Structure formats: C-alpha cells, structure tokens
Amino acid sequence: MAENSLFETKKVKGGSVYKLFATSIFVGIILIWVYRATHVIENGRLVWMGMLAAELWFGFYWILTQSHRWNRVHRRTFKDRLSQRYENDLGGVDIFVCTADPKIEPPMLVINTVLSVMAYDYPPEKLAVYLSDDAASDLTFYALLEASTFAKHWLPYCKKFKVEPRSPQPYFSSESAHLEPHQAQRFASLKKLYEEMENRIELAKKLGTVAKSALIDHRGFSSWDSYRSQTDHDAMLHILIDRDGEATDIEGCRLPTLVYLAREKRPHHFHNFKAGAMNALIRVSSEISNGPIILNVDCDMYSNNSQSIRDALCFFLDEEKGHEIAYVQFPQKFHNLTRNELYGGSLRIIFEVEFLGLDGCGGPMYVGTGCFHRRDILCGRQLSEASMFEFKGRTNSRSGESDAELEERAKALASCTYELNTQWGHEMGLKYGCLVEDVITGLSIQCRGWKSVYFNPEREAFLGLAVTTLDQTLGQHKRWSEGDLQILLSKYSPITYGIGRINAGLIMGYCTYCLWPVNCFATLYYSIIPSLYLLKGVSLFPQVSSVWFLPFAYVMIAKHVYSFLEYLWSGGTALGWWNEQRMWLYKRTSSYLFAVTDTMLKLLGISDSGFVISAKVSDADVLERYEQEKIEFGGTPTFTILSAVAMLNLLCLVGTVIRVIRAGEVESFHQTLALQIILCGVLVLINLPLYNAAFVRADKGRLASVVTLRSTLVALSLCSLYSLL
C-alpha cells in the first residue's frame, strides 16, 4: 500500500488453510458422485438417478459458492488523509431516499431517515437530500415539511455534541442519563420538539388530512388540487430548503438542500417501480444540485454513522485506484433483529463473508440501498484511461433563477413520457425489466470495466428494519430470487454477458445468487424421496460398514461444522445458526419454487411479475410474538408446501420407528439406513416449531387448521401411494 493512499486492502487471514479444507470437501463430493454412478440399483434405477442428479447439483452449487470464500479481502479507510488533502475542495453529494406507500412505510419512519442523512458530517452547502414519494402522498409531503423545520434544531445539536446515531427516533430512545448538564437540557427540549412534531404527523395520519393551517402556509399543497390517485397525477416537485438561499439553522449555519419529488404517473404508462423513481431523481437532481456522488438509501435504512460519506470518498478520491471505482457498497444491517435472528433476517453470511469474497474478485454487486455511486457512471460513462474523477465544486449554475422557476423547469424531467425514445433504463440510469434492478445495474456497470468496492466499517453505516413474519420473509426472498433468475435468462446473464468482461470468480459469485431458485428441485427431492424409501426400508445410501459411507459422512459433517463456525465467527449465535438452517430449507422448498414457476410463466406470457414492497410495520401482537421468537405462520398457500414436507417426514420417521420396534431389527436398520434415519430425523427436528404451531399453539400466529389438515392429507396420500408401488 502506498503511504499516500486513502484506503488499504488486506486479505482475510486463514485463506490457505481454508483452501486445503475446501479441497478435501471437493474430493469427498467427487467420491459421492463416483459411488452414485457405479452402484446403481436395479429396482429403483430412476430414483437412484434422481439422487445422483440432486447430488450433482449440490456439488456444482457448492463449487460456485467457493468464489465467495477463496479470496476474501478487508478494506480500511484513512479519513484523516482525506481531510488533509481535500477538506477545502470537496464536491457535492446528492442523497436519494425512496418511499412508495405511506401505509407500509409510515411518514415518521421516512423522515427519520431523511433527518439522519441531512446530519452527515459533511459541509451542508455541498449536501442535497431528495425524497422520492412514489405514492404522491400529501401526508408524506407534510411530514417532510415538518422535518425541514425540525432540522433547524436537530442538525446543530448533532454537530455540536457529535451524537450517533443521527436519526432522532433511535437516538432519543437510547440512554440519556450520562449526558452533561448542558447537553441534557438541550436533549430534553429537542426531544419535546420531536414529540410535538410526531404528534402532529400522527394526528394528520389518523384524520387522513393535513391541518388547514399547514395547507395555507405552504404553496406546495396546491399540487394536490389536481391529484386523482397514486397512479394518476402530475409531477410534484418542491424545494423545501435551498442551500443557495437564506435558509439557516438556529445557530445561523447553512442547511443542506431538501427536495420533495413525486414523479408524474398515468395509468397507461408503466412506471418501472423503484428503478423509474431513481432515474427521475437522477435527472431532476442534475438540474438542482448535480452532485458528482449519489447515495441512495431505502426509506427505512437510516444513517447510523455520520462519517460514511467520508469513508466512501476515500475510495473515489484515491490517486492510484479511485478513477476506476464506480460505486461503494455498504452492507445492510438491521436494528430490530431478535437475538437468535428468528427468520435469518440479518443476511449475516452474505454481508460478513460472501461480499468480502466478491470484493476480492472485482467488487460486490449493487444491492439497491446504502450505495454511493459516481453520477457520470450511472449515466452511462465508459471506462477509459481518461476517466479521471472530477470532484471539485458544483457543475451547474442557477443564473438567478427562482425556486419556483427551477421547480417548473425540472418537473419536465419527471414526466412519464420523458424517457420515450431515450436510453434511460437501458444505457443510462438504472436498468428496467427486472425485479432486482439494482443487481442488473451493478452487473452492467462492472461489465463496462468499472470496479466496485465493499466497505464494512466497525460502526454500522446504515440500519434498517428486517421483516418480522415468515410470510414476509418468504415473499421477500421469492422476489429477490425471481429477479436473480430473470437476470440469468436475460441478455445480461453473467454467464454470457460477463465472460471476457469480468473476473471468472465474480461470474461464479453472481451465478450463486442467480441460481438460488433452481436449488428448489434438488432440495425438495432430498427432503421427500429418502424419507419415503426409509418408510419402506429401502436404502439409498451406503451401509455404515462400507468404505463408501466415509465420503458421505465427511462431506455432511465437515460442511455443516464449518457453516456453524463461520456463522459464529460472523457474530451469530448457535441457535441463530439453527434458525438459519430452517430458513434455508423453507426458502428452498417454497420461495424458490414459486420463483421458478412464476419466471417460467412469465417467459410463456401467461403471467407478469409485480414489485411487492416489504412491510415496515407490524401489528402489536405480531411484534410481541416476534420478540418472543415465535414463528408467525398463518394460512397462505406457501405454508401448505412447507407443512406437507414436514408432515411427510414426521410420518415416515414415526412409521419407521414403529416398524423397527415391531420387527426387532434395530441393528439391521442401523447398518443399512443410518444416513436416511439421520436425514429424516434432522428434517423433523428442524420442523419442531411448525409441529408446535400446528398442534399446540393457540395464538393467532399458529398454523391455520385448514393448512394443517390439507398438508397432513397430502403427506398421508404420498405415503400410501408409495406403499402401493
């Protein structure tokens, strides 16, 4: 590392040891394949071939996942060097916050995120915050208007006392007993102002209308005079705080620019969901502030680290490598997780392990939030030797134009017809046509030769809300995996489009996620067939006394022991790892299955995929069960599949135990069916919460009786049908 570098990169320790371990696993996988190919049984050849196909897939997929672990790297920034060189020459940063539904994403949640990013430790005159409201809600606009007033008190407080986090709600909820007397007094008065603002917003929400005094005080509310619905309205653009104007906080310091945007929507124009909102923001912001760096965050993902902008700039402004970096991706972290992560919502292994490996292969994917972009690259700039990054000052000029004139001119950039016959959504901005527009956009940028960087600071940069029910979890992963599969089948497939453009390890890394949904077939097969054959006493694995038993035992034990240790090393708990295994099974046997089905139906033109927003609020009783770590089931069709597989394994295990006891053949079964008994037993153990929800629990989170009945009948039918064969 050069002494003047703004960041350093170090390889994760233990790489050589892991490579030896992974090699031993690979040898075991090869031996399993050899066994399957050379020991085909005559009675049940098709089933045996099915086992071979499943194991070929598991082995192939495991090989793909090694791209995440083969070359992991850590990054460290030097913000002191950044300040020494560029403090007086910093450029503008535009921050995009996106919201789409005030019922699912409450206004108080949204403005807490807005206030947190307004309070970054960065020159306020070079900071601009944009809220994209795809619901065009006057309630959200009112909340932002209230936030613009509260910011005059909040920002100087954050600056003076260097508080963290700078999102009011979590800050005021934290311990205040150890504050100095002067700060405690300011804390109390500021908290009172916040609560008064919250009460006004919640009252407006309850009444469904904004107070008449607010309607009169701000001209912006006149935009709703022609409002018809969320999908049929004019573009609404309002500059609430103009950094070129006279707006200052209570101590006379400049405030960041604050802008509200609701792009135009019409029923006969497809709006392209979040990607369309982001592209409208890119265009509109280019006329108002035109910051060369863009940060986008989801409305629930508040800033938890006031230094994040400076961390990102250490990569962009590095003299040696900064010119080739297109975006800096921070991990998604969550503040509402239970201790043992009931639904595996932390995505712990992805952000603590896998993205480090992607970073070592050329850079992480773009995940749609917590990401700093270079504006010019998002707008289609190609990599060349002359691609130096200019980050000084601002590139646009207002020329004495008033806010009202600028708003009117910039509105045209947010019209629903602006993109017709242009490259927006294709070669410019975020790409359209995919449920995971972020991933496909990041991939296309990397394929143009640009690099990306993953940075996971000691203090979390952003904290958001994890989903709090099983249905939300499975629905979220269904959307993600369906979008990833769409990428694999598109012209931007990493297998075809990426070859020759990006590192082979990065291609494998992308394929790991693009092939998520395909895992459903092998997992369902392994969860059903061995258990059915166990019920009949037919062995599908080598006997304990056979030498071929060793590779099966070694691969199963070694892989899961390493997975367990990796999870603990990443900061998780033992029970958290067990919960993660349950979610792994549930996602593969439901979310991924539906994702494959819907993708195939879309390709056939039978159905179309829609973008579903993850709920950011839960009922009080649902939240209480979540905090108690009780899984929230219900009666959706998804649970029928999960329950049917669980009931089938329970029936097979119980039936086998009864048969063994009656026949008195314990030793024989132990020798010939050990692996099948273990596999079926583990599937039963992992489903204990489901059995509890079906037969014991009486709360509203239990498994619906109709689902229990239906799934039990399906399981009994499968067992009966198999016994007749």
XYZ file of C-alpha atoms in Angstrom:
725
model
C 0.000 0.000 0.000
C 1.315 3.445 -0.946
C 1.899 5.795 2.010
C -0.384 8.406 0.493
C -3.222 6.010 -0.307
C -6.635 6.853 1.105
C -7.503 3.206 1.724
C -5.822 -0.147 2.140
C -6.849 -3.664 1.193
C -5.844 -6.743 3.164
C -6.592 -10.388 2.564
C -8.544 -12.220 5.234
C -6.275 -14.481 7.276
C -6.550 -18.255 7.024
C -7.071 -18.407 3.274
C -4.530 -21.189 2.711
C -5.996 -23.353 5.464
C -9.475 -22.884 4.038
C -8.316 -23.855 0.555
C -6.950 -27.144 1.927
C -10.224 -27.764 3.744
C -12.286 -26.911 0.643
C -10.123 -29.266 -1.431
C -10.888 -32.117 0.975
C -14.615 -31.362 0.671
C -14.298 -31.371 -3.112
C -12.601 -34.794 -3.037
C -15.465 -36.091 -0.888
C -18.024 -34.727 -3.358
C -16.246 -36.429 -6.253
C -16.292 -39.741 -4.360
C -20.041 -39.354 -3.733
C -20.591 -38.840 -7.461
C -18.461 -41.910 -8.220
C -20.465 -44.005 -5.767
C -23.765 -42.959 -7.329
C -22.527 -43.662 -10.841
C -21.053 -47.086 -10.033
C -23.591 -48.548 -7.585
C -26.864 -48.145 -9.458
C -29.593 -50.371 -8.006
C -31.748 -52.349 -10.430
C -35.015 -51.936 -8.546
C -35.431 -48.186 -8.431
C -32.992 -47.035 -11.099
C -34.893 -43.803 -11.781
C -34.948 -42.878 -8.107
C -31.204 -43.603 -7.893
C -30.591 -41.379 -10.919
C -32.649 -38.700 -9.192
C -30.358 -38.933 -6.175
C -27.353 -38.624 -8.476
C -28.859 -35.571 -10.172
C -29.558 -33.926 -6.806
C -26.037 -34.628 -5.567
C -24.519 -33.391 -8.815
C -26.436 -30.166 -8.335
C -25.462 -29.795 -4.662
C -21.816 -30.385 -5.558
C -21.890 -27.975 -8.502
C -23.586 -25.281 -6.433
C -21.085 -25.741 -3.596
C -18.263 -25.187 -6.101
C -19.907 -21.915 -7.170
C -20.086 -20.723 -3.553
C -16.316 -21.071 -3.198
C -15.940 -17.865 -5.199
C -17.206 -16.106 -2.041
C -14.562 -17.636 0.190
C -11.481 -18.185 -1.973
C -10.137 -14.620 -1.973
C -11.779 -12.547 0.746
C -10.464 -9.044 1.444
C -10.976 -6.332 4.066
C -10.859 -2.594 3.394
C -9.705 0.221 5.695
C -10.027 3.944 5.024
C -7.860 6.884 6.101
C -10.226 9.784 6.578
C -7.542 11.958 8.167
C -5.577 11.923 4.910
C -8.763 12.756 3.008
C -9.343 15.810 5.205
C -5.745 16.987 4.872
C -5.895 16.966 1.077
C -9.473 17.723 0.105
C -11.305 19.363 3.027
C -11.463 22.747 1.296
C -12.131 21.250 -2.107
C -14.922 18.736 -1.518
C -17.641 18.372 -4.138
C -21.372 17.911 -3.849
C -23.150 14.756 -2.688
C -26.773 14.069 -3.595
C -28.714 11.660 -1.396
C -31.807 9.852 -2.667
C -34.389 8.440 -0.238
C -37.177 6.400 -1.858
C -40.617 5.638 -0.452
C -43.675 4.201 -2.195
C -46.561 3.679 0.250
C -47.315 5.680 3.424
C -49.305 2.779 4.883
C -46.433 0.296 4.603
C -43.699 2.901 5.091
C -45.024 5.364 7.711
C -44.068 9.037 7.307
C -42.279 9.136 10.683
C -40.064 6.275 9.555
C -39.293 8.141 6.327
C -38.399 11.475 7.892
C -36.168 9.837 10.493
C -34.108 8.503 7.611
C -34.166 11.909 5.879
C -33.018 13.728 9.029
C -30.233 11.207 9.592
C -28.718 11.772 6.142
C -29.147 15.559 6.401
C -26.972 15.405 9.519
C -23.881 13.828 7.918
C -20.512 15.212 8.990
C -20.087 16.993 5.679
C -20.288 20.626 4.553
C -24.066 21.282 4.433
C -23.772 23.636 1.474
C -22.479 20.658 -0.544
C -25.188 18.258 0.555
C -28.594 17.772 -1.100
C -31.289 15.334 0.064
C -34.115 14.226 -2.238
C -37.198 12.297 -1.161
C -38.919 10.370 -3.947
C -42.522 9.703 -2.975
C -43.989 7.234 -5.458
C -47.335 7.384 -3.656
C -47.571 11.180 -4.092
C -48.926 11.376 -0.547
C -49.746 14.795 0.874
C -49.190 13.232 4.302
C -45.600 12.318 3.389
C -45.070 15.822 1.993
C -46.447 17.305 5.206
C -44.118 15.117 7.282
C -41.137 16.253 5.197
C -42.207 19.859 5.640
C -42.285 19.333 9.401
C -38.860 17.669 9.217
C -37.427 20.663 7.356
C -38.360 22.844 10.350
C -37.136 20.364 12.957
C -33.818 20.072 11.073
C -33.004 23.655 12.064
C -32.748 22.460 15.655
C -31.572 18.882 15.092
C -28.572 19.478 12.820
C -26.720 21.986 15.035
C -27.300 19.720 18.041
C -25.764 16.762 16.195
C -22.829 18.879 15.054
C -22.128 20.399 18.466
C -22.329 17.210 20.519
C -21.157 14.774 17.781
C -24.042 12.411 18.503
C -24.536 8.966 16.966
C -26.837 7.840 15.518
C -28.229 10.968 13.897
C -31.692 9.581 13.337
C -33.877 11.190 16.044
C -36.095 8.251 16.978
C -33.337 5.738 17.841
C -31.239 8.496 19.413
C -33.998 9.697 21.730
C -34.811 6.076 22.590
C -31.259 5.499 23.805
C -29.928 6.110 27.312
C -29.692 9.796 28.246
C -28.670 9.505 31.888
C -24.966 10.088 31.277
C -25.252 13.388 29.410
C -23.558 16.528 30.674
C -25.992 19.036 32.256
C -25.850 21.485 29.326
C -26.392 18.726 26.765
C -29.118 17.113 28.903
C -31.063 20.392 28.843
C -30.748 20.645 25.054
C -31.628 16.943 24.793
C -34.858 17.408 26.756
C -36.015 20.459 24.788
C -35.147 18.853 21.454
C -36.919 15.625 22.397
C -40.006 17.674 23.269
C -39.885 19.346 19.832
C -39.590 15.930 18.210
C -42.533 14.507 20.127
C -44.680 17.518 19.247
C -43.803 17.053 15.574
C -44.575 13.350 15.832
C -47.945 14.069 17.432
C -48.901 16.466 14.633
C -47.916 13.970 11.947
C -49.661 11.050 13.660
C -52.793 13.155 14.114
C -52.805 14.022 10.420
C -52.329 10.345 9.638
C -55.222 9.371 11.902
C -57.535 12.019 10.458
C -56.423 11.316 6.915
C -55.907 15.002 6.207
C -53.396 17.762 6.902
C -54.264 20.686 9.174
C -55.736 23.699 7.348
C -53.043 25.991 8.738
C -50.358 23.887 7.040
C -52.302 23.867 3.775
C -52.392 27.655 3.817
C -48.785 28.173 4.953
C -47.074 26.282 2.144
C -47.801 26.684 -1.560
C -46.697 23.084 -2.195
C -50.047 21.670 -1.117
C -51.656 23.238 -4.172
C -50.076 20.429 -6.194
C -52.728 18.097 -4.813
C -55.576 20.154 -6.294
C -55.323 18.069 -9.497
C -54.450 14.818 -7.717
C -56.604 11.826 -8.681
C -54.845 8.707 -7.393
C -51.424 7.215 -6.659
C -51.203 6.096 -10.278
C -52.720 9.175 -11.912
C -51.266 12.572 -11.023
C -48.984 15.348 -12.257
C -45.323 15.612 -11.339
C -44.842 17.341 -7.981
C -41.520 18.988 -7.215
C -40.849 21.242 -4.249
C -37.562 22.629 -2.945
C -38.229 22.862 0.792
C -34.726 24.028 1.704
C -32.495 25.706 -0.875
C -28.831 25.805 0.083
C -28.366 28.731 -2.328
C -30.986 30.671 -0.413
C -31.086 32.170 3.048
C -32.177 29.043 4.941
C -30.093 28.540 8.084
C -30.389 26.596 11.315
C -30.952 28.226 14.725
C -27.241 28.965 15.016
C -27.010 30.687 11.652
C -25.298 27.841 9.749
C -26.335 26.777 6.254
C -28.675 23.836 5.818
C -28.494 21.095 3.176
C -30.836 21.333 0.210
C -34.052 19.373 0.775
C -36.310 18.428 -2.144
C -39.615 16.551 -2.446
C -40.386 14.745 -5.708
C -43.391 12.740 -6.827
C -42.850 11.880 -10.480
C -45.773 12.016 -12.874
C -47.809 8.821 -13.178
C -50.544 7.853 -15.602
C -52.473 4.547 -15.771
C -51.405 3.900 -19.376
C -47.687 4.481 -18.723
C -45.664 1.744 -16.979
C -43.624 3.416 -14.244
C -40.850 0.794 -13.729
C -41.126 0.776 -9.941
C -38.070 1.868 -7.924
C -35.778 1.964 -10.967
C -38.064 4.508 -12.609
C -38.127 6.603 -9.424
C -34.328 6.535 -9.184
C -33.894 7.608 -12.812
C -36.286 10.517 -12.317
C -34.254 11.560 -9.274
C -31.002 11.408 -11.255
C -32.417 13.745 -13.902
C -34.131 16.190 -11.550
C -31.153 16.423 -9.194
C -28.871 17.204 -12.141
C -30.759 20.495 -12.562
C -30.847 21.423 -8.874
C -27.580 20.318 -7.267
C -25.827 17.957 -9.692
C -23.600 16.360 -7.072
C -20.976 14.107 -8.697
C -21.604 11.490 -5.997
C -25.029 9.935 -5.399
C -26.034 7.954 -2.317
C -29.308 6.056 -2.363
C -30.985 4.554 0.686
C -34.309 2.879 1.334
C -36.657 4.916 3.483
C -36.255 2.572 6.458
C -32.437 2.484 6.254
C -31.295 5.400 8.401
C -27.715 6.611 8.643
C -26.036 5.173 11.723
C -22.568 6.593 11.036
C -22.054 10.275 10.262
C -18.669 9.534 8.650
C -19.974 7.310 5.844
C -19.650 9.948 3.110
C -16.014 10.484 4.001
C -15.410 6.733 4.053
C -16.824 6.454 0.535
C -14.777 9.409 -0.712
C -11.595 7.690 0.440
C -12.211 5.193 -2.352
C -13.381 7.599 -5.048
C -10.586 10.127 -4.472
C -7.690 7.705 -4.067
C -4.991 8.839 -6.518
C -3.956 5.339 -7.559
C -7.210 3.391 -7.875
C -10.055 5.828 -7.355
C -10.535 6.634 -11.045
C -11.762 3.086 -11.801
C -14.234 2.748 -8.899
C -17.876 3.147 -9.922
C -19.655 2.535 -6.633
C -19.011 1.780 -2.973
C -21.469 -0.657 -1.429
C -22.048 -0.739 2.337
C -23.740 -3.738 4.000
C -27.382 -3.817 5.008
C -27.670 -4.073 8.773
C -30.851 -4.169 10.866
C -31.756 -2.811 14.295
C -34.865 -4.893 15.035
C -33.411 -8.407 14.868
C -34.104 -10.846 17.674
C -31.085 -12.230 19.494
C -31.212 -15.512 17.579
C -32.415 -13.996 14.287
C -35.655 -15.945 14.051
C -36.009 -15.537 10.269
C -32.341 -15.268 9.350
C -33.086 -11.632 8.545
C -29.581 -10.292 9.132
C -28.267 -11.846 5.902
C -25.221 -12.309 8.091
C -23.227 -14.697 5.931
C -23.886 -12.666 2.785
C -22.561 -9.417 4.242
C -19.929 -10.744 6.642
C -18.448 -13.440 4.398
C -19.672 -13.627 0.822
C -19.376 -9.950 -0.120
C -15.775 -9.958 1.135
C -15.125 -12.687 -1.418
C -16.903 -10.806 -4.203
C -14.803 -7.761 -3.335
C -11.666 -9.843 -3.841
C -12.896 -10.864 -7.304
C -13.581 -7.394 -8.668
C -16.249 -5.935 -6.458
C -19.635 -6.615 -4.857
C -22.989 -6.371 -6.560
C -25.160 -3.301 -6.058
C -27.945 -4.166 -3.612
C -30.159 -1.111 -4.011
C -29.501 0.720 -0.737
C -26.525 2.026 1.200
C -24.567 2.540 -2.008
C -22.506 5.547 -3.171
C -22.356 5.974 -6.974
C -20.490 8.204 -9.333
C -23.180 10.122 -11.195
C -21.367 10.061 -14.546
C -21.015 6.269 -14.476
C -24.665 5.746 -13.539
C -25.474 7.883 -16.570
C -23.535 5.582 -18.893
C -19.931 6.790 -18.929
C -17.480 4.261 -20.360
C -14.163 3.387 -18.702
C -11.093 4.779 -20.421
C -7.613 5.977 -19.498
C -9.039 9.494 -19.352
C -11.728 8.539 -16.808
C -10.334 10.735 -14.039
C -12.859 11.725 -11.426
C -13.553 15.450 -11.096
C -14.930 16.185 -7.636
C -14.403 19.901 -7.151
C -17.210 22.363 -6.573
C -20.545 22.200 -8.381
C -21.103 21.855 -12.086
C -24.451 23.579 -12.505
C -25.389 27.257 -12.274
C -28.721 28.726 -11.171
C -28.192 32.060 -13.018
C -30.528 33.906 -10.692
C -33.404 31.503 -11.316
C -36.007 31.393 -8.547
C -37.036 28.175 -6.806
C -40.458 28.268 -8.439
C -38.947 28.694 -11.906
C -36.449 25.896 -11.306
C -39.176 23.590 -9.988
C -41.325 24.194 -13.026
C -38.437 23.565 -15.424
C -37.227 20.416 -13.637
C -40.730 18.904 -13.458
C -40.479 18.051 -17.137
C -37.655 15.655 -16.300
C -40.039 13.702 -14.060
C -42.836 13.352 -16.593
C -43.990 9.876 -17.524
C -43.223 10.485 -21.220
C -39.735 11.939 -20.844
C -37.980 8.594 -21.293
C -39.762 7.614 -24.500
C -37.265 7.000 -27.325
C -34.298 7.598 -24.998
C -31.622 5.359 -23.462
C -32.944 5.811 -19.926
C -33.468 2.416 -18.327
C -31.153 0.800 -20.881
C -27.776 2.520 -21.295
C -28.448 5.327 -18.824
C -29.501 5.148 -15.194
C -30.872 2.029 -13.523
C -31.941 -0.716 -15.896
C -35.554 -1.722 -16.407
C -37.233 -5.075 -16.952
C -36.075 -6.912 -13.832
C -37.376 -7.275 -10.268
C -33.838 -6.688 -8.944
C -32.984 -3.590 -10.968
C -30.109 -2.851 -8.595
C -28.248 -6.110 -9.221
C -28.557 -5.964 -13.002
C -27.461 -2.308 -12.987
C -24.357 -3.093 -10.936
C -23.505 -6.045 -13.177
C -23.755 -3.959 -16.341
C -21.504 -1.286 -14.802
C -18.880 -3.876 -13.898
C -19.094 -5.366 -17.388
C -18.159 -1.934 -18.780
C -14.833 -2.314 -16.983
C -15.541 -0.392 -13.796
C -14.725 -1.729 -10.332
C -16.836 -1.640 -7.204
C -15.804 -1.724 -3.561
C -17.360 -3.273 -0.467
C -16.805 -1.475 2.808
C -17.983 -2.829 6.148
C -16.967 -0.290 8.828
C -16.691 -1.125 12.505
C -19.664 1.120 13.253
C -22.572 0.159 11.012
C -23.144 2.744 8.292
C -26.876 2.100 7.888
C -29.519 0.366 9.978
C -32.886 -0.721 8.649
C -35.907 -2.828 9.503
C -35.856 -6.586 8.979
C -39.131 -8.335 8.170
C -40.960 -9.723 11.194
C -43.083 -12.583 9.844
C -42.367 -15.802 7.988
C -44.723 -14.843 5.162
C -42.846 -11.551 4.630
C -39.516 -13.369 4.697
C -40.536 -15.944 2.117
C -42.196 -13.307 -0.067
C -39.097 -11.112 0.013
C -36.824 -13.981 -0.979
C -39.252 -15.048 -3.668
C -38.969 -11.589 -5.258
C -35.174 -11.494 -4.918
C -34.624 -14.977 -6.303
C -37.117 -14.468 -9.127
C -35.318 -11.289 -10.131
C -31.939 -13.023 -9.997
C -33.223 -15.824 -12.210
C -34.547 -13.223 -14.659
C -31.005 -11.830 -14.903
C -29.630 -15.295 -15.645
C -32.120 -15.689 -18.502
C -31.635 -12.160 -19.874
C -29.053 -10.734 -22.250
C -27.186 -9.548 -19.152
C -26.646 -13.082 -17.865
C -23.284 -13.212 -16.059
C -22.553 -16.484 -17.874
C -22.782 -14.979 -21.374
C -22.541 -11.209 -20.921
C -19.878 -11.400 -18.209
C -17.377 -13.699 -19.938
C -14.374 -11.669 -21.030
C -15.687 -8.594 -19.223
C -15.419 -9.501 -15.530
C -13.356 -11.857 -13.387
C -14.312 -15.566 -13.561
C -14.678 -15.621 -9.778
C -17.127 -12.725 -9.982
C -19.135 -14.571 -12.649
C -19.353 -17.544 -10.290
C -20.358 -15.231 -7.451
C -23.219 -13.717 -9.443
C -24.320 -17.193 -10.569
C -24.558 -18.270 -6.934
C -27.399 -15.788 -6.463
C -28.884 -16.140 -9.949
C -29.235 -19.881 -9.347
C -30.814 -19.516 -5.907
C -34.274 -20.610 -7.099
C -33.025 -23.648 -9.026
C -31.988 -25.152 -5.677
C -35.649 -25.922 -5.003
C -35.690 -29.099 -7.125
C -32.743 -30.887 -5.523
C -33.794 -29.786 -2.032
C -37.380 -30.987 -2.446
C -36.140 -34.291 -3.857
C -33.742 -34.844 -0.954
C -36.423 -33.829 1.562
C -39.020 -36.288 0.262
C -37.617 -39.339 -1.552
C -35.107 -40.646 1.053
C -37.796 -40.400 3.748
C -40.342 -42.311 1.657
C -37.800 -45.035 0.956
C -36.892 -45.114 4.635
C -40.536 -45.886 5.411
C -40.302 -48.935 3.154
C -36.858 -49.940 4.444
C -35.058 -49.402 1.120
C -31.555 -47.957 1.445
C -30.436 -45.124 -0.844
C -27.073 -44.617 0.851
C -24.106 -46.923 1.570
C -24.106 -49.046 4.718
C -22.162 -47.874 7.761
C -19.699 -50.736 7.305
C -18.970 -49.757 3.686
C -15.948 -47.619 2.805
C -18.293 -45.525 0.650
C -20.022 -44.390 3.838
C -16.994 -42.208 4.675
C -17.265 -39.557 1.938
C -20.987 -39.086 2.650
C -20.368 -38.740 6.388
C -17.332 -36.487 5.924
C -18.974 -34.068 3.495
C -22.161 -33.772 5.562
C -20.348 -33.288 8.874
C -17.480 -31.097 7.650
C -19.703 -28.795 5.623
C -22.132 -28.184 8.459
C -19.455 -27.850 11.144
C -17.700 -25.224 9.015
C -21.030 -23.494 8.359
C -21.665 -23.399 12.120
C -18.220 -21.995 12.925
C -18.469 -19.464 10.091
C -21.782 -18.231 11.468
C -20.343 -17.853 14.977
C -17.254 -16.087 13.578
C -19.604 -13.639 11.853
C -21.142 -12.673 15.198
C -24.136 -15.009 15.296
C -25.346 -17.420 17.980
C -25.654 -21.204 17.946
C -29.453 -21.015 17.949
C -29.256 -18.320 15.297
C -27.382 -20.756 13.055
C -30.062 -23.392 13.619
C -32.757 -20.865 12.720
C -30.757 -20.016 9.598
C -30.792 -23.700 8.555
C -34.573 -23.765 8.964
C -34.970 -20.675 6.801
C -32.569 -22.217 4.269
C -34.918 -25.214 3.996
C -38.105 -23.141 3.923
C -36.827 -20.762 1.247
C -35.636 -23.587 -0.966
C -38.875 -25.548 -0.709
C -41.276 -22.601 -1.133
C -39.899 -19.183 -2.156
C -37.547 -20.587 -4.758
C -40.139 -22.999 -6.122
C -42.631 -20.168 -6.647
C -39.878 -18.001 -8.131
C -39.044 -20.632 -10.769
C -42.730 -21.204 -11.516
C -43.510 -17.504 -11.940
C -40.423 -16.945 -14.091
C -41.406 -19.762 -16.422
C -44.991 -18.470 -16.630
C -43.694 -15.001 -17.447
C -41.470 -16.380 -20.216
C -44.533 -18.124 -21.641
C -46.501 -14.893 -21.453
C -49.047 -16.360 -19.034
C -48.365 -14.016 -16.105
C -46.322 -10.977 -15.186
C -44.324 -10.254 -12.051
C -45.130 -7.321 -9.835
C -42.972 -5.410 -7.374
C -44.117 -6.039 -3.798
C -42.963 -3.636 -1.099
C -41.839 -5.286 2.141
C -43.985 -4.069 5.042
C -42.160 -1.851 7.556
C -44.837 -2.073 10.267
C -46.439 -4.968 12.141
C -49.433 -5.404 14.441
C -48.656 -5.237 18.146
C -49.430 -8.924 18.775
C -47.340 -9.979 15.758
C -44.435 -7.882 17.022
C -44.792 -9.368 20.505
C -44.549 -12.923 19.139
C -41.589 -11.887 17.008
C -39.747 -10.554 20.060
C -40.524 -13.826 21.855
C -39.033 -15.644 18.837
C -42.242 -17.449 17.940
C -42.547 -18.062 14.221
C -45.547 -16.339 12.631
C -47.303 -18.890 10.430
C -50.802 -18.479 9.006
C -52.842 -19.875 6.145
C -51.182 -18.818 2.876
C -50.553 -21.464 0.146
C -46.818 -21.212 0.819
C -47.274 -22.848 4.200
C -49.109 -25.803 2.682
C -45.928 -26.902 0.912
C -43.756 -26.392 3.992
C -46.228 -28.192 6.203
C -46.744 -31.085 3.767
C -42.990 -31.778 3.615
C -42.753 -31.516 7.401
C -45.724 -33.857 7.982
C -44.395 -36.372 5.469
C -41.054 -36.600 7.266
C -42.773 -36.932 10.630
C -44.988 -39.753 9.346
C -42.031 -41.530 7.757
C -39.907 -41.298 10.896
C -42.711 -42.451 13.188
C -43.663 -45.250 10.802
C -40.053 -46.423 10.606
C -39.638 -46.424 14.382
C -42.837 -48.469 14.812
C -41.742 -50.918 12.109
C -38.283 -51.378 13.638
C -39.672 -51.976 17.120
C -42.214 -54.498 15.843
C -39.671 -56.367 13.737
C -36.892 -56.184 16.304
C -34.399 -55.275 13.585
C -32.695 -52.315 15.245
C -29.148 -53.394 14.368
C -30.043 -54.149 10.746
C -31.717 -50.786 10.255
C -28.790 -49.045 11.928
C -26.369 -50.588 9.459
C -28.319 -50.130 6.257
C -30.398 -46.998 6.795
C -28.303 -44.849 9.135
C -27.922 -41.859 6.817
C -31.593 -41.881 5.848
C -32.642 -42.041 9.508
C -30.339 -39.113 10.320
C -31.577 -37.089 7.346
C -35.240 -37.704 8.180
C -34.598 -37.066 11.870
C -32.894 -33.726 11.192
C -35.797 -32.651 8.978
C -38.198 -33.484 11.798
C -36.106 -31.613 14.383
C -35.818 -28.528 12.203
C -39.614 -28.500 11.810
C -40.427 -28.693 15.530
C -41.718 -25.076 15.558
C -44.064 -25.974 12.707
C -45.445 -29.009 14.551
C -45.877 -26.824 17.626
C -47.745 -24.226 15.560
C -49.951 -26.914 14.031
C -50.882 -28.952 17.112
C -50.070 -26.975 20.279
C -50.180 -23.200 19.849
C -53.488 -21.366 20.206
C -52.402 -17.812 19.343
C -53.054 -16.057 16.042
C -49.603 -16.985 14.771
C -50.378 -20.708 14.747
C -50.609 -22.706 11.539
C -54.128 -22.434 10.168
C -56.214 -25.552 10.787
C -57.098 -25.855 7.120
C -53.382 -25.828 6.214
C -52.630 -28.478 8.832
C -55.448 -30.681 7.565
C -54.589 -30.197 3.911
C -50.872 -30.825 4.361
C -51.465 -33.900 6.534
C -53.753 -35.367 3.885
C -51.133 -34.698 1.204
C -48.443 -36.379 3.313
C -50.669 -39.395 4.054
C -51.550 -39.696 0.381
C -47.905 -39.708 -0.665
C -47.027 -42.330 1.945
C -49.987 -44.516 0.962
C -49.286 -44.162 -2.744
C -45.644 -45.083 -2.281
C -46.500 -48.137 -0.127
C -48.630 -49.468 -3.001
C -45.770 -49.240 -5.518
